């Protein structure tokens, strides 16, 4: 490759990265494709093109590009991790979870408890199995369903989790003991990332296990009384509009709370913020921000689980509240971007992960008003049926 051609390729690649960061994916693909045409077979360009295809909701095209990259450099962790996401989005759980294990190398991270012997699923023994959470709180709630599968092997399961989830997960099935993430491990433990458990055990969505989490009865009664006093006749709907701002694609999954206006305008509806830290200034006049439990900072999700148990419906973007409602077996509508996270797939209103959830999807990228309008239409029909009874 001549110096001039090499400089052109680097310029095009840099342009593609900038466009991708700005969400201008079609233009980014054009830039990377032009760079690849000038430097055929270059692995980083193939991987970048695959990542763009994945974000555009084209997992088959993405897999082909990652395959081409890995054919040249089988050790490329970035291509393997992204192929895992593409396979998972396409419904290939076995291959997807296998590739997904490359995420640690792709991001240059050392797994928590990486000094412990890893569990490979092949041998059972008297030693404890230390499972640890990672990434978001929703990921932890999603994958904790697999702890009973590990316990069924005769293992004592110790779960190291984010402190905010400790109180909620204390009663989860299959867990012998909880420790805060980062705390010293039990003696002679073997370790595994919780999100690697289904791939290692060869299990699938297992949607029939819902609910696998429960609400505290005392808190549930207290929230039921509070919400009955707030809205004695109205349908009480918990809403959540934002995820963690540190999530790489949070701008695509979060929405301004003012967009819930068509829901609040329906007669007989009371919207209640699920975010315990939401303020009236943020939520606006259409959404009630009740005082959270006194101990919500310590046991945040134990209180939220009880609150959900006293609500008629949850309407949320793709964040921890969707997973909590699903794990509790509560009815919820999840508002999704046109290309959502891999676990929701690319089509359909139902998900085998959580049978009580309904998925409402953008038809065009960024069209949150259209998704909320569809939710309002369905809610109006539901209220009309309730009125006829």
Short mmCIF file of C-alpha atoms in Angstrom, two decimals:
data_model
loop_
_atom_site.label_atom_id
_atom_site.label_comp_id
_atom_site.label_asym_id
_atom_site.label_seq_id
_atom_site.Cartn_x
_atom_site.Cartn_y
_atom_site.Cartn_z
CA UNK A 1 0.00 0.00 0.00
CA UNK A 2 1.47 3.32 -1.07
CA UNK A 3 1.86 6.14 1.42
CA UNK A 4 -0.87 8.23 -0.26
CA UNK A 5 -3.31 5.31 -0.31
CA UNK A 6 -2.47 4.49 3.31
CA UNK A 7 -3.17 8.04 4.41
CA UNK A 8 -6.48 8.03 2.52
CA UNK A 9 -7.52 4.80 4.23
CA UNK A 10 -6.69 6.18 7.66
CA UNK A 11 -8.63 9.36 6.92
CA UNK A 12 -11.66 7.37 5.79
CA UNK A 13 -11.47 5.10 8.84
CA UNK A 14 -11.25 8.09 11.19
CA UNK A 15 -14.20 9.69 9.40
CA UNK A 16 -16.19 6.46 9.77
CA UNK A 17 -15.50 6.33 13.50
CA UNK A 18 -16.60 9.94 13.99
CA UNK A 19 -19.80 9.40 12.02
CA UNK A 20 -20.58 6.23 13.97
CA UNK A 21 -20.11 8.06 17.28
CA UNK A 22 -22.56 10.71 16.06
CA UNK A 23 -25.11 8.03 15.12
CA UNK A 24 -24.81 8.72 11.36
CA UNK A 25 -24.55 5.04 10.61
CA UNK A 26 -25.28 4.98 6.86
CA UNK A 27 -22.60 7.59 6.24
CA UNK A 28 -20.21 5.73 8.53
CA UNK A 29 -20.76 2.54 6.55
CA UNK A 30 -19.95 4.38 3.31
CA UNK A 31 -16.70 5.67 4.77
CA UNK A 32 -15.59 2.29 6.07
CA UNK A 33 -16.61 0.58 2.81
CA UNK A 34 -14.51 3.06 0.83
CA UNK A 35 -11.57 2.42 3.14
CA UNK A 36 -11.98 -1.35 2.74
CA UNK A 37 -12.10 -1.02 -1.04
CA UNK A 38 -8.70 0.68 -0.88
CA UNK A 39 -7.32 -1.82 1.64
CA UNK A 40 -9.12 -5.14 0.97
CA UNK A 41 -9.21 -7.61 3.84
CA UNK A 42 -8.03 -5.24 6.55
CA UNK A 43 -9.35 -6.73 9.76
CA UNK A 44 -10.16 -3.54 11.66
CA UNK A 45 -12.19 -2.23 8.72
CA UNK A 46 -14.12 -5.48 8.43
CA UNK A 47 -14.83 -5.35 12.17
CA UNK A 48 -15.96 -1.75 12.03
CA UNK A 49 -18.25 -2.49 9.10
CA UNK A 50 -19.64 -5.46 11.03
CA UNK A 51 -20.32 -3.28 14.05
CA UNK A 52 -22.17 -0.77 11.84
CA UNK A 53 -24.27 -3.56 10.31
CA UNK A 54 -25.11 -4.79 13.79
CA UNK A 55 -26.25 -1.33 14.91
CA UNK A 56 -28.38 -1.09 11.76
CA UNK A 57 -30.14 -4.34 12.67
CA UNK A 58 -28.46 -6.55 10.06
CA UNK A 59 -26.99 -9.43 12.11
CA UNK A 60 -26.51 -11.78 9.14
CA UNK A 61 -24.43 -9.17 7.30
CA UNK A 62 -22.53 -8.44 10.51
CA UNK A 63 -21.74 -12.13 11.08
CA UNK A 64 -20.38 -12.45 7.54
CA UNK A 65 -18.05 -9.50 8.07
CA UNK A 66 -16.85 -10.78 11.45
CA UNK A 67 -16.31 -14.23 9.94
CA UNK A 68 -14.08 -12.68 7.29
CA UNK A 69 -12.12 -10.82 9.93
CA UNK A 70 -11.69 -13.90 12.12
CA UNK A 71 -10.65 -16.04 9.15
CA UNK A 72 -7.59 -13.83 8.91
CA UNK A 73 -7.01 -13.19 12.62
CA UNK A 74 -8.73 -15.83 14.77
CA UNK A 75 -7.41 -14.21 17.94
CA UNK A 76 -9.07 -10.84 17.28
CA UNK A 77 -11.14 -10.35 20.44
CA UNK A 78 -13.08 -7.35 19.13
CA UNK A 79 -14.36 -9.26 16.10
CA UNK A 80 -15.19 -12.33 18.20
CA UNK A 81 -17.06 -10.35 20.87
CA UNK A 82 -19.07 -8.46 18.26
CA UNK A 83 -19.82 -11.67 16.39
CA UNK A 84 -21.18 -12.96 19.68
CA UNK A 85 -23.60 -10.03 19.88
CA UNK A 86 -24.64 -10.57 16.27
CA UNK A 87 -25.20 -14.28 16.82
CA UNK A 88 -27.24 -13.61 19.94
CA UNK A 89 -29.35 -11.06 18.09
CA UNK A 90 -29.92 -13.62 15.33
CA UNK A 91 -31.06 -16.21 17.89
CA UNK A 92 -27.92 -18.38 17.89
CA UNK A 93 -27.59 -18.76 21.66
CA UNK A 94 -24.90 -21.47 21.64
CA UNK A 95 -22.52 -19.74 19.25
CA UNK A 96 -23.38 -16.33 20.58
CA UNK A 97 -22.60 -17.05 24.22
CA UNK A 98 -19.37 -18.80 23.20
CA UNK A 99 -18.14 -15.74 21.29
CA UNK A 100 -19.46 -13.38 23.96
CA UNK A 101 -16.82 -14.63 26.39
CA UNK A 102 -14.26 -12.62 24.41
CA UNK A 103 -15.68 -9.37 25.85
CA UNK A 104 -13.03 -9.19 28.58
CA UNK A 105 -10.17 -9.27 26.09
CA UNK A 106 -12.02 -6.96 23.68
CA UNK A 107 -12.24 -4.24 26.31
CA UNK A 108 -8.87 -5.00 27.90
CA UNK A 109 -10.48 -5.90 31.24
CA UNK A 110 -9.65 -8.46 33.87
CA UNK A 111 -12.73 -10.25 35.23
CA UNK A 112 -13.46 -9.80 38.91
CA UNK A 113 -11.95 -12.70 40.81
CA UNK A 114 -9.80 -13.47 37.79
CA UNK A 115 -7.11 -14.90 40.05
CA UNK A 116 -9.41 -17.76 41.08
CA UNK A 117 -9.51 -21.03 39.15
CA UNK A 118 -12.20 -20.68 36.48
CA UNK A 119 -15.16 -23.04 36.47
CA UNK A 120 -15.48 -24.83 33.14
CA UNK A 121 -18.71 -26.64 33.96
CA UNK A 122 -17.09 -30.03 33.58
CA UNK A 123 -16.40 -31.00 37.19
CA UNK A 124 -18.56 -30.73 40.28
CA UNK A 125 -17.03 -30.67 43.70
CA UNK A 126 -17.32 -29.61 47.31
CA UNK A 127 -15.83 -26.18 46.56
CA UNK A 128 -18.15 -23.17 46.21
CA UNK A 129 -18.89 -21.67 42.83
CA UNK A 130 -18.45 -17.90 42.91
CA UNK A 131 -20.63 -16.23 40.29
CA UNK A 132 -20.14 -12.51 39.83
CA UNK A 133 -22.30 -9.89 38.19
CA UNK A 134 -21.00 -7.39 35.64
CA UNK A 135 -22.13 -4.55 33.42
CA UNK A 136 -25.60 -3.15 34.24
CA UNK A 137 -28.04 -3.94 37.00
CA UNK A 138 -30.51 -5.21 34.42
CA UNK A 139 -27.97 -7.78 33.20
CA UNK A 140 -27.66 -9.09 36.74
CA UNK A 141 -31.43 -9.43 37.14
CA UNK A 142 -31.70 -11.08 33.73
CA UNK A 143 -29.07 -13.76 34.32
CA UNK A 144 -29.61 -14.54 38.00
CA UNK A 145 -32.36 -16.90 36.79
CA UNK A 146 -29.61 -19.42 35.96
CA UNK A 147 -28.30 -19.82 39.51
CA UNK A 148 -30.63 -22.79 40.16
CA UNK A 149 -29.08 -24.58 37.16
CA UNK A 150 -25.65 -24.31 38.79
CA UNK A 151 -27.04 -25.33 42.18
CA UNK A 152 -28.59 -28.39 40.54
CA UNK A 153 -25.05 -29.59 39.87
CA UNK A 154 -24.61 -29.96 43.62
CA UNK A 155 -22.62 -26.76 43.98
CA UNK A 156 -22.89 -24.15 46.69
CA UNK A 157 -23.47 -20.95 44.72
CA UNK A 158 -22.03 -17.72 46.09
CA UNK A 159 -23.13 -14.65 44.15
CA UNK A 160 -21.02 -11.49 44.22
CA UNK A 161 -23.34 -8.69 43.14
CA UNK A 162 -23.70 -4.93 43.12
CA UNK A 163 -24.66 -3.76 46.63
CA UNK A 164 -27.82 -2.07 45.32
CA UNK A 165 -29.21 -5.50 44.41
CA UNK A 166 -28.18 -7.36 47.55
CA UNK A 167 -31.45 -7.04 49.47
CA UNK A 168 -33.56 -8.00 46.44
CA UNK A 169 -31.45 -11.03 45.48
CA UNK A 170 -31.10 -12.36 49.02
CA UNK A 171 -34.11 -14.59 48.50
CA UNK A 172 -33.43 -15.59 44.90
CA UNK A 173 -33.51 -19.34 44.25
CA UNK A 174 -30.30 -21.28 43.80
CA UNK A 175 -28.11 -18.85 45.76
CA UNK A 176 -26.49 -20.17 48.93
CA UNK A 177 -24.82 -16.88 49.92
CA UNK A 178 -24.47 -13.29 48.70
CA UNK A 179 -21.39 -11.11 49.01
CA UNK A 180 -20.81 -7.55 47.73
CA UNK A 181 -19.01 -7.41 44.40
CA UNK A 182 -15.30 -7.02 45.15
CA UNK A 183 -15.46 -8.62 48.62
CA UNK A 184 -12.95 -11.41 49.38
CA UNK A 185 -14.02 -14.73 47.87
CA UNK A 186 -14.75 -17.82 49.95
CA UNK A 187 -11.87 -20.29 50.36
CA UNK A 188 -11.21 -22.70 47.49
CA UNK A 189 -13.86 -21.09 45.28
CA UNK A 190 -13.95 -21.37 41.53
CA UNK A 191 -15.22 -18.36 39.62
CA UNK A 192 -17.39 -17.59 36.62
CA UNK A 193 -19.06 -14.47 35.27
CA UNK A 194 -22.82 -14.78 35.74
CA UNK A 195 -23.46 -13.87 32.10
CA UNK A 196 -21.34 -16.83 30.98
CA UNK A 197 -23.44 -19.32 32.93
CA UNK A 198 -26.16 -20.09 30.33
CA UNK A 199 -23.59 -20.68 27.60
CA UNK A 200 -21.56 -23.00 29.79
CA UNK A 201 -24.60 -24.94 30.94
CA UNK A 202 -26.21 -25.03 27.51
CA UNK A 203 -29.53 -23.58 28.67
CA UNK A 204 -31.76 -21.16 26.78
CA UNK A 205 -34.28 -18.44 27.53
CA UNK A 206 -36.22 -20.54 30.04
CA UNK A 207 -39.08 -18.07 30.02
CA UNK A 208 -41.33 -20.46 31.96
CA UNK A 209 -39.37 -19.77 35.15
CA UNK A 210 -41.02 -16.40 35.73
CA UNK A 211 -41.38 -15.20 38.41
CA UNK A 212 -38.01 -15.99 39.93
CA UNK A 213 -37.88 -12.92 42.17
CA UNK A 214 -40.46 -11.75 44.69
CA UNK A 215 -41.44 -8.64 46.62
CA UNK A 216 -41.29 -8.27 50.39
CA UNK A 217 -44.83 -8.61 51.77
CA UNK A 218 -44.58 -5.81 54.31
CA UNK A 219 -43.31 -3.36 51.75
CA UNK A 220 -45.91 -4.51 49.23
CA UNK A 221 -48.75 -3.79 51.67
CA UNK A 222 -47.27 -0.38 52.45
CA UNK A 223 -46.98 0.58 48.78
CA UNK A 224 -50.48 -0.71 48.04
CA UNK A 225 -51.86 1.58 50.76
CA UNK A 226 -49.82 4.57 49.55
CA UNK A 227 -50.86 4.18 45.92
CA UNK A 228 -54.49 3.63 46.84
CA UNK A 229 -54.43 6.93 48.69
CA UNK A 230 -52.70 8.70 45.80
CA UNK A 231 -54.99 7.37 43.05
CA UNK A 232 -57.95 5.50 44.55
CA UNK A 233 -59.91 5.18 41.28
CA UNK A 234 -57.30 5.58 38.55
CA UNK A 235 -55.24 2.96 36.80
CA UNK A 236 -51.80 3.25 38.40
CA UNK A 237 -48.98 2.97 35.87
CA UNK A 238 -45.29 3.08 36.77
CA UNK A 239 -43.13 4.73 34.12
CA UNK A 240 -39.37 4.85 33.54
CA UNK A 241 -37.79 6.94 30.82
CA UNK A 242 -34.02 6.72 31.23
CA UNK A 243 -31.25 4.22 31.73
CA UNK A 244 -27.72 4.67 32.98
CA UNK A 245 -26.01 7.62 31.27
CA UNK A 246 -22.78 5.60 31.18
CA UNK A 247 -24.33 3.08 28.76
CA UNK A 248 -22.74 3.50 25.36
CA UNK A 249 -26.06 3.71 23.50
CA UNK A 250 -28.18 5.30 26.21
CA UNK A 251 -29.21 8.15 23.93
CA UNK A 252 -30.93 5.60 21.68
CA UNK A 253 -32.90 3.88 24.46
CA UNK A 254 -33.87 6.81 26.73
CA UNK A 255 -36.55 9.42 26.03
CA UNK A 256 -37.71 12.76 27.46
CA UNK A 257 -40.40 12.18 30.10
CA UNK A 258 -42.58 14.87 28.49
CA UNK A 259 -43.28 12.37 25.70
CA UNK A 260 -45.46 10.39 28.13
CA UNK A 261 -48.01 13.21 27.84
CA UNK A 262 -50.47 11.22 25.63
CA UNK A 263 -50.60 8.51 28.29
CA UNK A 264 -51.19 10.95 31.13
CA UNK A 265 -53.95 12.66 29.14
CA UNK A 266 -56.11 9.54 29.13
CA UNK A 267 -58.96 9.79 31.65
CA UNK A 268 -58.54 7.39 34.55
CA UNK A 269 -54.73 7.09 34.29
CA UNK A 270 -52.15 8.12 36.88
CA UNK A 271 -48.49 7.97 35.89
CA UNK A 272 -46.03 7.35 38.71
CA UNK A 273 -42.25 7.64 38.36
CA UNK A 274 -40.32 4.44 38.97
CA UNK A 275 -37.03 6.32 39.31
CA UNK A 276 -36.64 6.88 43.06
CA UNK A 277 -34.36 9.85 42.40
CA UNK A 278 -36.70 11.57 39.94
CA UNK A 279 -37.78 15.10 40.80
CA UNK A 280 -40.92 16.97 39.73
CA UNK A 281 -38.70 19.33 37.75
CA UNK A 282 -37.42 16.40 35.68
CA UNK A 283 -40.62 14.38 35.43
CA UNK A 284 -42.96 17.28 34.70
CA UNK A 285 -46.52 17.79 35.91
CA UNK A 286 -47.91 14.68 34.20
CA UNK A 287 -45.86 12.22 36.28
CA UNK A 288 -46.16 11.87 40.04
CA UNK A 289 -42.88 11.50 41.94
CA UNK A 290 -43.78 9.83 45.25
CA UNK A 291 -41.42 9.90 48.17
CA UNK A 292 -39.33 6.70 47.96
CA UNK A 293 -38.89 4.25 50.81
CA UNK A 294 -36.86 5.76 53.63
CA UNK A 295 -34.07 3.25 53.01
CA UNK A 296 -34.19 3.27 49.22
CA UNK A 297 -30.52 4.16 48.80
CA UNK A 298 -29.55 0.94 50.57
CA UNK A 299 -32.38 -1.36 49.45
CA UNK A 300 -33.50 0.51 46.33
CA UNK A 301 -34.79 -2.40 44.33
CA UNK A 302 -36.46 -4.16 47.21
CA UNK A 303 -38.68 -1.10 47.50
CA UNK A 304 -39.16 -0.85 43.73
CA UNK A 305 -40.18 -4.52 43.57
CA UNK A 306 -42.88 -3.85 46.19
CA UNK A 307 -44.01 -0.75 44.34
CA UNK A 308 -44.34 -2.73 41.11
CA UNK A 309 -46.43 -5.31 42.93
CA UNK A 310 -48.94 -2.57 43.80
CA UNK A 311 -49.09 -1.07 40.29
CA UNK A 312 -51.52 -2.06 37.54
CA UNK A 313 -48.93 -1.76 34.76
CA UNK A 314 -45.32 -0.76 34.11
CA UNK A 315 -44.30 1.15 30.99
CA UNK A 316 -40.55 1.52 30.65
CA UNK A 317 -37.68 1.94 28.27
CA UNK A 318 -35.06 -0.80 28.07
CA UNK A 319 -33.46 -0.47 31.47
CA UNK A 320 -33.30 -2.30 34.80
CA UNK A 321 -37.02 -1.69 35.44
CA UNK A 322 -37.93 -3.85 32.44
CA UNK A 323 -35.91 -6.76 33.83
CA UNK A 324 -37.26 -6.27 37.33
CA UNK A 325 -40.87 -6.31 36.13
CA UNK A 326 -40.19 -9.41 34.04
CA UNK A 327 -38.40 -11.25 36.83
CA UNK A 328 -41.31 -10.47 39.17
CA UNK A 329 -43.84 -11.66 36.61
CA UNK A 330 -45.51 -8.23 36.54
CA UNK A 331 -47.26 -6.88 33.41
CA UNK A 332 -45.07 -4.37 31.60
CA UNK A 333 -44.73 -2.71 28.22
CA UNK A 334 -41.14 -2.12 27.10
CA UNK A 335 -40.53 0.73 24.66
CA UNK A 336 -37.71 -0.20 22.32
CA UNK A 337 -35.59 1.62 19.72
CA UNK A 338 -35.72 0.34 16.17
CA UNK A 339 -32.57 -1.73 16.77
CA UNK A 340 -32.65 -2.79 20.41
CA UNK A 341 -30.30 -4.74 22.62
CA UNK A 342 -29.66 -8.27 21.34
CA UNK A 343 -31.89 -9.99 23.92
CA UNK A 344 -35.09 -8.42 22.53
CA UNK A 345 -34.52 -9.53 18.95
CA UNK A 346 -35.59 -7.49 15.95
CA UNK A 347 -39.29 -8.28 15.72
CA UNK A 348 -42.30 -9.47 17.67
CA UNK A 349 -44.20 -8.25 20.71
CA UNK A 350 -43.32 -11.08 23.06
CA UNK A 351 -40.08 -12.42 24.48
CA UNK A 352 -39.39 -15.89 25.86
CA UNK A 353 -37.17 -14.33 28.52
CA UNK A 354 -40.15 -12.69 30.23
CA UNK A 355 -43.66 -13.91 29.32
CA UNK A 356 -45.43 -10.99 31.05
CA UNK A 357 -43.69 -8.30 28.97
CA UNK A 358 -44.94 -6.78 25.74
CA UNK A 359 -42.47 -5.12 23.39
CA UNK A 360 -43.45 -1.93 21.57
CA UNK A 361 -40.89 -1.08 18.90
CA UNK A 362 -39.94 1.99 16.91
CA UNK A 363 -40.77 1.63 13.23
CA UNK A 364 -38.23 4.31 12.36
CA UNK A 365 -35.07 5.15 14.26
CA UNK A 366 -35.71 7.82 16.88
CA UNK A 367 -39.50 7.76 16.56
CA UNK A 368 -40.38 7.75 20.26
CA UNK A 369 -43.61 9.73 19.70
CA UNK A 370 -44.87 6.92 17.46
CA UNK A 371 -44.12 4.27 20.09
CA UNK A 372 -45.81 6.29 22.84
CA UNK A 373 -48.82 6.90 20.57
CA UNK A 374 -49.15 3.13 20.11
CA UNK A 375 -48.94 2.62 23.86
CA UNK A 376 -51.64 5.28 24.35
CA UNK A 377 -53.87 3.58 21.78
CA UNK A 378 -53.56 0.24 23.53
CA UNK A 379 -54.07 1.78 26.92
CA UNK A 380 -57.24 3.54 25.74
CA UNK A 381 -58.62 0.22 24.50
CA UNK A 382 -57.78 -1.40 27.81
CA UNK A 383 -59.52 1.35 29.75
CA UNK A 384 -62.57 1.09 27.50
CA UNK A 385 -62.83 -2.66 28.14
CA UNK A 386 -62.48 -2.05 31.86
CA UNK A 387 -65.27 0.53 31.70
CA UNK A 388 -67.61 -1.86 29.92
CA UNK A 389 -67.17 -4.39 32.70
#
